[in-house]
Amino acid sequence: MCDEHLEKIEDIASTLEFKSREIIFHEGDKGDGFYMVEKGKIKVFKLSFEGKEQILHIYGPGHLFGEVPAFSGKNFPASSMALEKTRIIFLPRDKFVRLITDTPGLSMNLLADLSMRLREFTVQIENLSLKEVPARLAAYILTLSNEQKNSDKVVLPISKAQLSNLIGTTPETVSRIFKKMMAAALIDVQTKTIIIKDMDGLTDLSVSGSLS
């Protein structure tokens, strides 16, 4: 995004501060704007009628969230919470719509971001519905490797409990699969740092889900 676009966005943006575990918006709230994480970390999640939580996304600095319901003028289909002390940029819907109407280049950037987000969500649905848990975990590690631009070393941005929720399993299962991955010489786990020892093997696991 060019400096000119950033300056125009800054003119309509406001900054919000959230404490750890503070709700940013609830499912059903009106989407009167959208957000970008400036500092910290947030999760987007849904709760079942029984109160079970399913994490949909975890975002850090630079990520947009809440933009789809904001542009459609509908309510948020999920809730969002800060996972740590977080600073967020808020962009009001009405002002931003006027801005992109007058700035076509900015709207193209936004469409590119939304397209990437749709692809990520499609992959997540595929992982949760079709793949075995080892494949989901391997796929997540590979995603982190790509995001963090470090091919053989990644840092988990969330706790094991949050990770287990994100891939649809339990913390005990995550720990067990990590041990099997280490025994198979695919990775080495050092607290929150994961060393990828066999990238090809991890890629194969992300597809097959077969881990002896």
Short mmCIF file of C-alpha atoms in Angstrom, two decimals:
data_model
loop_
_atom_site.label_atom_id
_atom_site.label_comp_id
_atom_site.label_asym_id
_atom_site.label_seq_id
_atom_site.Cartn_x
_atom_site.Cartn_y
_atom_site.Cartn_z
CA MET A 1 0.00 0.00 0.00
CA CYS A 2 1.48 3.36 -1.05
CA ASP A 3 2.17 6.30 1.28
CA GLU A 4 -0.66 8.32 -0.25
CA HIS A 5 -3.19 5.61 0.58
CA LEU A 6 -1.81 5.25 4.10
CA GLU A 7 -2.12 8.98 4.72
CA LYS A 8 -5.76 8.98 3.60
CA ILE A 9 -6.53 6.03 5.85
CA GLU A 10 -4.84 7.72 8.82
CA ASP A 11 -7.15 10.72 8.39
CA ILE A 12 -10.27 8.64 9.08
CA ALA A 13 -8.82 6.09 11.53
CA SER A 14 -8.92 6.02 15.31
CA THR A 15 -6.84 3.97 17.75
CA LEU A 16 -8.35 1.65 20.35
CA GLU A 17 -6.61 -0.05 23.28
CA PHE A 18 -7.69 -3.43 24.69
CA LYS A 19 -6.53 -5.39 27.72
CA SER A 20 -5.83 -9.11 27.58
CA ARG A 21 -9.10 -11.10 27.28
CA GLU A 22 -11.13 -7.94 26.62
CA ILE A 23 -13.86 -8.37 24.00
CA ILE A 24 -13.49 -6.24 20.86
CA PHE A 25 -16.90 -7.13 19.44
CA HIS A 26 -19.56 -9.76 20.09
CA GLU A 27 -21.23 -11.99 17.54
CA GLY A 28 -24.38 -10.16 16.44
CA ASP A 29 -22.98 -6.66 16.98
CA LYS A 30 -23.54 -4.27 14.10
CA GLY A 31 -20.62 -4.10 11.68
CA ASP A 32 -20.21 -0.33 11.62
CA GLY A 33 -16.51 -0.51 10.81
CA PHE A 34 -13.54 -2.83 10.65
CA TYR A 35 -10.21 -3.21 12.37
CA MET A 36 -6.48 -3.69 11.90
CA VAL A 37 -4.12 -4.98 14.58
CA GLU A 38 -1.36 -2.45 15.17
CA LYS A 39 0.24 -4.16 18.17
CA GLY A 40 -0.60 -7.32 20.08
CA LYS A 41 -2.75 -10.31 19.14
CA ILE A 42 -6.46 -11.06 18.77
CA LYS A 43 -8.65 -14.07 18.12
CA VAL A 44 -11.89 -14.36 16.15
CA PHE A 45 -14.11 -17.12 17.51
CA LYS A 46 -17.59 -18.59 17.73
CA LEU A 47 -19.38 -20.15 20.69
CA SER A 48 -21.76 -23.08 20.36
CA PHE A 49 -25.05 -23.21 22.25
CA GLU A 50 -23.26 -25.40 24.80
CA GLY A 51 -20.57 -22.74 25.27
CA LYS A 52 -17.82 -24.59 23.39
CA GLU A 53 -15.41 -22.23 21.68
CA GLN A 54 -14.09 -22.66 18.15
CA ILE A 55 -11.26 -20.32 17.16
CA LEU A 56 -11.59 -19.23 13.54
CA HIS A 57 -8.56 -16.94 13.24
CA ILE A 58 -5.69 -15.57 15.29
CA TYR A 59 -4.20 -12.32 13.99
CA GLY A 60 -1.15 -10.25 14.85
CA PRO A 61 0.14 -6.85 13.70
CA GLY A 62 -0.85 -5.79 10.19
CA HIS A 63 -3.90 -8.03 9.83
CA LEU A 64 -7.36 -6.72 8.98
CA PHE A 65 -10.44 -8.30 10.55
CA GLY A 66 -14.17 -7.65 10.66
CA GLU A 67 -14.18 -6.12 7.19
CA VAL A 68 -16.70 -8.39 5.44
CA PRO A 69 -19.74 -7.65 7.67
CA ALA A 70 -18.69 -4.01 7.80
CA PHE A 71 -18.90 -3.69 4.02
CA SER A 72 -22.10 -5.73 3.72
CA GLY A 73 -23.75 -3.59 6.40
CA LYS A 74 -24.61 -6.69 8.41
CA ASN A 75 -23.80 -7.90 11.91
CA PHE A 76 -20.58 -9.63 12.91
CA PRO A 77 -20.98 -13.42 12.47
CA ALA A 78 -18.39 -14.14 15.18
CA SER A 79 -16.81 -12.56 18.25
CA SER A 80 -13.34 -11.12 18.75
CA MET A 81 -11.13 -10.88 21.83
CA ALA A 82 -7.66 -9.50 22.59
CA LEU A 83 -5.25 -12.28 23.61
CA GLU A 84 -2.82 -9.81 25.16
CA LYS A 85 -2.53 -6.07 25.58
CA THR A 86 -3.43 -4.92 22.08
CA ARG A 87 -3.65 -1.69 20.10
CA ILE A 88 -6.08 -1.68 17.19
CA ILE A 89 -6.83 0.77 14.39
CA PHE A 90 -10.56 1.23 13.77
CA LEU A 91 -11.88 2.36 10.38
CA PRO A 92 -15.53 3.50 10.32
CA ARG A 93 -17.55 1.96 7.50
CA ASP A 94 -19.18 5.11 6.08
CA LYS A 95 -15.97 7.11 5.84
CA PHE A 96 -14.00 4.21 4.40
CA VAL A 97 -16.62 3.49 1.72
CA ARG A 98 -16.42 7.13 0.61
CA LEU A 99 -12.63 6.89 0.60
CA ILE A 100 -12.43 3.81 -1.64
CA THR A 101 -15.09 5.26 -3.95
CA ASP A 102 -12.75 8.20 -4.55
CA THR A 103 -9.58 6.04 -4.56
CA PRO A 104 -9.93 3.02 -6.91
CA GLY A 105 -6.38 1.83 -6.26
CA LEU A 106 -7.12 1.40 -2.58
CA SER A 107 -10.19 -0.71 -3.32
CA MET A 108 -8.05 -3.05 -5.45
CA ASN A 109 -5.67 -3.54 -2.53
CA LEU A 110 -8.59 -4.36 -0.29
CA LEU A 111 -10.01 -6.86 -2.79
CA ALA A 112 -6.64 -8.60 -2.94
CA ASP A 113 -6.60 -8.91 0.85
CA LEU A 114 -10.17 -10.26 0.92
CA SER A 115 -9.34 -12.81 -1.78
CA MET A 116 -6.37 -14.06 0.22
CA ARG A 117 -8.54 -14.24 3.36
CA LEU A 118 -11.17 -16.29 1.51
CA ARG A 119 -8.50 -18.73 0.34
CA GLU A 120 -7.18 -19.09 3.92
CA PHE A 121 -10.68 -19.76 5.22
CA THR A 122 -11.32 -22.34 2.50
CA VAL A 123 -8.11 -24.16 3.46
CA GLN A 124 -9.10 -24.05 7.14
CA ILE A 125 -12.52 -25.59 6.39
CA GLU A 126 -10.83 -28.30 4.33
CA ASN A 127 -8.37 -29.05 7.14
CA LEU A 128 -11.05 -29.29 9.82
CA SER A 129 -13.47 -31.38 7.79
CA LEU A 130 -11.27 -33.64 5.67
CA LYS A 131 -7.81 -34.01 7.21
CA GLU A 132 -6.61 -36.02 10.19
CA VAL A 133 -5.26 -34.11 13.19
CA PRO A 134 -1.55 -34.77 12.37
CA ALA A 135 -2.13 -33.30 8.90
CA ARG A 136 -3.84 -30.23 10.36
CA LEU A 137 -0.95 -29.63 12.77
CA ALA A 138 1.66 -30.11 10.05
CA ALA A 139 -0.25 -27.72 7.76
CA TYR A 140 -0.35 -25.09 10.50
CA ILE A 141 3.41 -25.34 11.09
CA LEU A 142 4.01 -24.92 7.35
CA THR A 143 1.69 -21.90 7.31
CA LEU A 144 3.68 -20.33 10.14
CA SER A 145 6.92 -21.03 8.27
CA ASN A 146 5.55 -19.18 5.25
CA GLU A 147 4.16 -16.28 7.30
CA GLN A 148 7.32 -15.83 9.37
CA LYS A 149 9.55 -16.15 6.27
CA ASN A 150 11.84 -18.60 8.01
CA SER A 151 11.89 -21.96 6.26
CA ASP A 152 13.25 -24.06 9.10
CA LYS A 153 12.39 -22.24 12.32
CA VAL A 154 9.02 -20.95 13.51
CA VAL A 155 7.70 -19.50 16.75
CA LEU A 156 4.25 -20.49 17.95
CA PRO A 157 2.29 -17.23 18.41
CA ILE A 158 -0.31 -18.91 20.64
CA SER A 159 -0.54 -21.36 23.52
CA LYS A 160 -0.97 -25.10 22.99
CA ALA A 161 -4.53 -24.79 24.30
CA GLN A 162 -5.32 -22.13 21.68
CA LEU A 163 -3.54 -24.16 19.00
CA SER A 164 -5.58 -27.26 19.84
CA ASN A 165 -8.78 -25.22 19.60
CA LEU A 166 -7.70 -23.75 16.27
CA ILE A 167 -7.14 -27.17 14.66
CA GLY A 168 -10.12 -28.81 16.36
CA THR A 169 -8.56 -31.16 18.91
CA THR A 170 -7.32 -31.26 22.53
CA PRO A 171 -4.05 -30.04 24.12
CA GLU A 172 -3.20 -33.62 25.05
CA THR A 173 -3.51 -34.71 21.42
CA VAL A 174 -1.33 -31.81 20.26
CA SER A 175 1.39 -32.79 22.76
CA ARG A 176 1.19 -36.43 21.68
CA ILE A 177 1.49 -35.56 17.99
CA PHE A 178 4.40 -33.21 18.66
CA LYS A 179 6.21 -36.11 20.36
CA LYS A 180 5.53 -38.40 17.39
CA MET A 181 6.75 -35.72 14.97
CA MET A 182 9.97 -35.40 16.97
CA ALA A 183 10.40 -39.18 17.11
CA ALA A 184 10.00 -39.24 13.32
CA ALA A 185 12.72 -36.55 13.05
CA LEU A 186 10.34 -34.14 11.33
CA ILE A 187 10.66 -31.35 13.89
CA ASP A 188 12.26 -30.42 17.18
CA VAL A 189 10.21 -28.45 19.74
CA GLN A 190 11.92 -26.05 22.15
CA THR A 191 9.20 -24.41 24.27
CA LYS A 192 7.44 -22.22 21.65
CA THR A 193 10.11 -22.58 18.96
CA ILE A 194 9.72 -25.32 16.36
CA ILE A 195 12.76 -26.36 14.33
CA ILE A 196 11.73 -27.99 11.04
CA LYS A 197 14.22 -30.80 10.39
CA ASP A 198 12.49 -32.44 7.41
CA MET A 199 10.49 -29.99 5.29
CA ASP A 200 9.55 -32.60 2.67
CA GLY A 201 8.41 -35.05 5.32
CA LEU A 202 6.33 -32.39 7.05
CA THR A 203 4.76 -31.44 3.72
CA ASP A 204 3.89 -35.08 3.04
CA LEU A 205 2.34 -35.35 6.52
CA SER A 206 0.22 -32.25 5.89
CA VAL A 207 -1.39 -34.12 2.99
CA SER A 208 -1.46 -37.75 4.11
CA GLY A 209 -1.96 -37.35 7.85
CA SER A 210 -0.10 -40.62 8.29
CA LEU A 211 2.20 -40.58 11.32
CA SER A 212 3.37 -43.89 12.75
#
